[in-house]
mmCIF file of C-alpha atoms in Angstrom:
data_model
loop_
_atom_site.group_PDB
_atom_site.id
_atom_site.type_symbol
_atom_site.label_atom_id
_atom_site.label_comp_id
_atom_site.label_asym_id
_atom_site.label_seq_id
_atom_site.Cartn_x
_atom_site.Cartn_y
_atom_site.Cartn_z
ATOM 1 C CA UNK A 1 4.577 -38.337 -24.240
ATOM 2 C CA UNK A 2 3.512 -35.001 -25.406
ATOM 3 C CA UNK A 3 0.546 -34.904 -23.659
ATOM 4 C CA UNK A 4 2.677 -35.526 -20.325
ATOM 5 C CA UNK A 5 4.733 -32.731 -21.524
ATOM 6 C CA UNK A 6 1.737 -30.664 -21.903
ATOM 7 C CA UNK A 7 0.206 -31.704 -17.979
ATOM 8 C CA UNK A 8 3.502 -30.786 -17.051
ATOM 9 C CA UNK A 9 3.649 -27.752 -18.283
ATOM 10 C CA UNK A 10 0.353 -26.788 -17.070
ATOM 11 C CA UNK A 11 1.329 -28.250 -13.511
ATOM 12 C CA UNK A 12 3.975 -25.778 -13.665
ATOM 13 C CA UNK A 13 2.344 -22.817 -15.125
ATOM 14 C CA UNK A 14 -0.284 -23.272 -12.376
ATOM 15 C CA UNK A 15 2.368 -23.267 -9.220
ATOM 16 C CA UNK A 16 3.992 -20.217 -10.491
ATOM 17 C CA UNK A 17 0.662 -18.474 -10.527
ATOM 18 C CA UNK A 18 0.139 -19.536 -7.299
ATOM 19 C CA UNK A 19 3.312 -18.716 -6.120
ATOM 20 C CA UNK A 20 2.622 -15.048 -7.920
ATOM 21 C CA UNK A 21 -0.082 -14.726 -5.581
ATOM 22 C CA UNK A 22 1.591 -15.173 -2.505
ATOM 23 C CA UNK A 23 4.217 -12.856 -3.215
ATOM 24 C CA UNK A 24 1.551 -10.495 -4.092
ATOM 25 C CA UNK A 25 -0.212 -10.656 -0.776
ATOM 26 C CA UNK A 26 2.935 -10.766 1.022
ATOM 27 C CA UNK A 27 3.974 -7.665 -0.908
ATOM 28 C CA UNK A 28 0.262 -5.635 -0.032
ATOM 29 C CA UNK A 29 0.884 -6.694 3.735
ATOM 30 C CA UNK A 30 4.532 -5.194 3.222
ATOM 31 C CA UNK A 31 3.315 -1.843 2.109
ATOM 32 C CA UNK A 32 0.215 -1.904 3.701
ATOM 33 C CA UNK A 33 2.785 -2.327 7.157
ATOM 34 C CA UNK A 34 4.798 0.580 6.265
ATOM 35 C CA UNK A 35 2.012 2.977 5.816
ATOM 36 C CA UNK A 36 0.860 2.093 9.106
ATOM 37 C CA UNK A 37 4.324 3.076 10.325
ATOM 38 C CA UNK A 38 4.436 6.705 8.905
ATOM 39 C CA UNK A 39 3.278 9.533 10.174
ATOM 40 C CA UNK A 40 -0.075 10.850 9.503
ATOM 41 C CA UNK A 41 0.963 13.905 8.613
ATOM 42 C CA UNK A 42 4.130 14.524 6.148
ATOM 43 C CA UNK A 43 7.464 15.804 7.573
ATOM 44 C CA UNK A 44 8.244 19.237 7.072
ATOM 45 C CA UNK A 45 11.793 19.113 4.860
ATOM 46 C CA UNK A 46 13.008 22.045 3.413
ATOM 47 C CA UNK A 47 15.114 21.611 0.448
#
């Protein structure tokens, strides 16, 4: 029993990283899409 425990586990330790790593792409395309959007050159606030 433990050592179906212990697959388990790993099973799920190894979907979360996988999971981790989607996000993480999805998150790179996310930023890497709003820097695209900005202008090249910063606006010119005065504070």
């Amino acid at each position: 029993m433990a050592e179906n425990l212990l697959e388990f586990a790993q099973k799920m330790a190894e979907a979360a990283r996988a999971g981790l790593a989607i996000d993480r792409k999805r998150l790179k395309e996310i930023l890497a899409e709003r820097q695209r959007k900005q202008p090249t050159h910063p606006s010119q606030q005065s504070r």
